[in-house]
CSV table of C-alpha atoms in Angstrom, one decimal:
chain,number,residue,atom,x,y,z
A,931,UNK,CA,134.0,79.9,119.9
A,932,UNK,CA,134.4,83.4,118.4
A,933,UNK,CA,131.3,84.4,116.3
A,934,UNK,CA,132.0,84.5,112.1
A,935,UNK,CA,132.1,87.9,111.6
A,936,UNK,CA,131.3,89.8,108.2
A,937,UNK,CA,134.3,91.3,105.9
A,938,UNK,CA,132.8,95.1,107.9
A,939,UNK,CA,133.6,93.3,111.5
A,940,UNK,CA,129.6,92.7,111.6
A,941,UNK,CA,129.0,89.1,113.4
A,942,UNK,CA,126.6,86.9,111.3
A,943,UNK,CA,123.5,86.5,113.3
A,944,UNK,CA,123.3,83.5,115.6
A,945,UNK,CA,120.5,81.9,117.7
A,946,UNK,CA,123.0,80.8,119.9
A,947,UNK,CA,124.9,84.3,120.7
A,948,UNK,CA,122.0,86.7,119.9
A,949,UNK,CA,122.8,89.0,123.1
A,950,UNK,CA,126.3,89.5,121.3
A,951,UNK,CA,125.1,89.6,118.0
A,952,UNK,CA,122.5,92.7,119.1
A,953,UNK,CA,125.5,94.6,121.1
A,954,UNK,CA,127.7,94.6,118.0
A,955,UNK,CA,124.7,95.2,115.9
A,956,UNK,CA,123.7,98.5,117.9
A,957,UNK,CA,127.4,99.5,117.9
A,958,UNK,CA,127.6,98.9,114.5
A,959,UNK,CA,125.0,100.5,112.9
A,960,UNK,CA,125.3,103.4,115.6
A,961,UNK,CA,128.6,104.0,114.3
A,962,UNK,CA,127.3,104.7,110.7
A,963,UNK,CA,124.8,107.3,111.9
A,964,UNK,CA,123.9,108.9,115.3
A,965,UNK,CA,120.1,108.3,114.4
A,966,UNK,CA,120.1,104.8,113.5
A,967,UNK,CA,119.4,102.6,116.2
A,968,UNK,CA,116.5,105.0,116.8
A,969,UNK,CA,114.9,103.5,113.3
A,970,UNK,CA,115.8,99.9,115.1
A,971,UNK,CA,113.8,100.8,118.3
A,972,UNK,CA,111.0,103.1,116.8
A,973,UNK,CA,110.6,102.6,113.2
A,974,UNK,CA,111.2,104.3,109.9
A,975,UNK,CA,111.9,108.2,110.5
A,976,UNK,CA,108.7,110.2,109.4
A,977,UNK,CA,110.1,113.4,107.7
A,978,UNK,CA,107.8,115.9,109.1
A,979,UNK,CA,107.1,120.2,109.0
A,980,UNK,CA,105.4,122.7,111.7
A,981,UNK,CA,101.4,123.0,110.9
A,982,UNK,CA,101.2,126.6,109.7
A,983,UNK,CA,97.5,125.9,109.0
A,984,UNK,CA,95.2,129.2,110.2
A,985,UNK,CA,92.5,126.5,110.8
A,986,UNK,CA,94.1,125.4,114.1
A,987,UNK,CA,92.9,124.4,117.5
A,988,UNK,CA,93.8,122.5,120.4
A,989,UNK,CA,92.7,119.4,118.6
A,990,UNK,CA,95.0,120.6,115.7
A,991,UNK,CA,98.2,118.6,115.2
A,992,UNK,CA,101.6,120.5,116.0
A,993,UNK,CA,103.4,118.7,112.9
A,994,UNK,CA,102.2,117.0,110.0
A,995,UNK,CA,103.9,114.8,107.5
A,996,UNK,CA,106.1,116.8,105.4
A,997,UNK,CA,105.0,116.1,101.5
A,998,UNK,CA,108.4,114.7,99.8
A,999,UNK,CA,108.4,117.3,97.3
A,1000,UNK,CA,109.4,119.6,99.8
A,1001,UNK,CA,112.0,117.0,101.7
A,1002,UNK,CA,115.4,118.1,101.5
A,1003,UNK,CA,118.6,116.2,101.4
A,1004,UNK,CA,118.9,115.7,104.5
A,1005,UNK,CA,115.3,115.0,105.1
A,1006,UNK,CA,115.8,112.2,102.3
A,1007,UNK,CA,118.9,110.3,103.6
A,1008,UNK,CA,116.6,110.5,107.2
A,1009,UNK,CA,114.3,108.7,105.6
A,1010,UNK,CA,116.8,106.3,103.9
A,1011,UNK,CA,118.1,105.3,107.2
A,1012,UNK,CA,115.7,102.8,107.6
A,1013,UNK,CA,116.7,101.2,104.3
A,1014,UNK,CA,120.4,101.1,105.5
A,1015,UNK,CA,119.6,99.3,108.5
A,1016,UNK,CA,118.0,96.8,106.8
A,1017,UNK,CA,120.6,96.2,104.0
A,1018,UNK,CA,123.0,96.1,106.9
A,1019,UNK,CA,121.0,93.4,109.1
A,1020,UNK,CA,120.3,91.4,105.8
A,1021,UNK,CA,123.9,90.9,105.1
A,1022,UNK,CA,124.3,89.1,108.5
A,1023,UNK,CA,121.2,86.6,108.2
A,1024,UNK,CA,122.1,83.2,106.8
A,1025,UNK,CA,119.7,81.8,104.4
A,1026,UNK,CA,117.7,79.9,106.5
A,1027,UNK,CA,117.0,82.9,108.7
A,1028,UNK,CA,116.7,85.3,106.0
A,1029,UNK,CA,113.9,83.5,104.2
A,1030,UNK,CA,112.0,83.6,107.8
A,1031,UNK,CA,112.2,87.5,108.3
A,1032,UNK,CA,111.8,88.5,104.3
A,1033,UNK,CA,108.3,89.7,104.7
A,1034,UNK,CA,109.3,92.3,107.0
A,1035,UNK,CA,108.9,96.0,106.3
A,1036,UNK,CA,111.4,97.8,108.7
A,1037,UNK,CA,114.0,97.3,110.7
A,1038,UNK,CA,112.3,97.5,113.5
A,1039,UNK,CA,110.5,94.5,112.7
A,1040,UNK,CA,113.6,92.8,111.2
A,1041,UNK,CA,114.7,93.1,114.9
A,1042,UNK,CA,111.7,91.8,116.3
A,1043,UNK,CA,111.3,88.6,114.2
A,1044,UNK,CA,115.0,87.8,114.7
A,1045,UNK,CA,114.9,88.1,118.3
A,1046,UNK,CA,111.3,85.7,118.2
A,1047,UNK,CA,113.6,83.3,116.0
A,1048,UNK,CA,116.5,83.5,118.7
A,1049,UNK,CA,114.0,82.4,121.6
A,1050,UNK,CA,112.4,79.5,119.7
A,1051,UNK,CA,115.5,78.5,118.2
């Protein structure tokens, strides 16, 4: 049976066809930005800058976060990408699913509860 797909050609998740589900998923959300299946796989993008600090030594970190005052467009829709991927895996979770993965902070962990919901299922 062909998977219910969304009115973007994004299958609905299901337990049953999860494999397919992730495949068009990754495609999917690859397609909207380059970077995005990076957030999936390693988490929210952390805007960062060069340490410039005269203080340094070996110990001293390379980069440090970047304070958001100083972010710049593109620095803000990096960070946003994280939001996007959620939005976009929220719209394929039925009701049932979606009240199971709600507490979830990122994608990334979005991902992960919905695969541990595929394998009990």
């Amino acid at each position: 049976m062909a998977p219910k797909m969304m009115k973007s050609n994004v299958p609905m998740f299901s337990a049953e066809d999860y494999d397919d589900w992730k495949i068009r998923m990754q495609a999917h959300l690859s397609a909207m930005n380059d970077e995005m299946w990076s957030v999936i796989e390693d988490g929210p993008i952390v805007i960062e800058k060069p340490n410039t600090s005269n203080d340094q030594t070996a110990e001293t970190p390379q980069v440090i976060p970047k304070p958001k005052k100083e972010w710049t467009d593109e620095d803000k829709r990096r960070n946003n990408l994280d939001n996007v991927a959620k939005n976009t895996i929220y719209h394929t979770l039925d009701k049932i699913v979606f009240s199971k993965i709600k507490q979830c902070k990122t994608a990334k962990e979005i991902l992960g509860a919905v695969h541990w919901r595929k394998t009990i299922s």
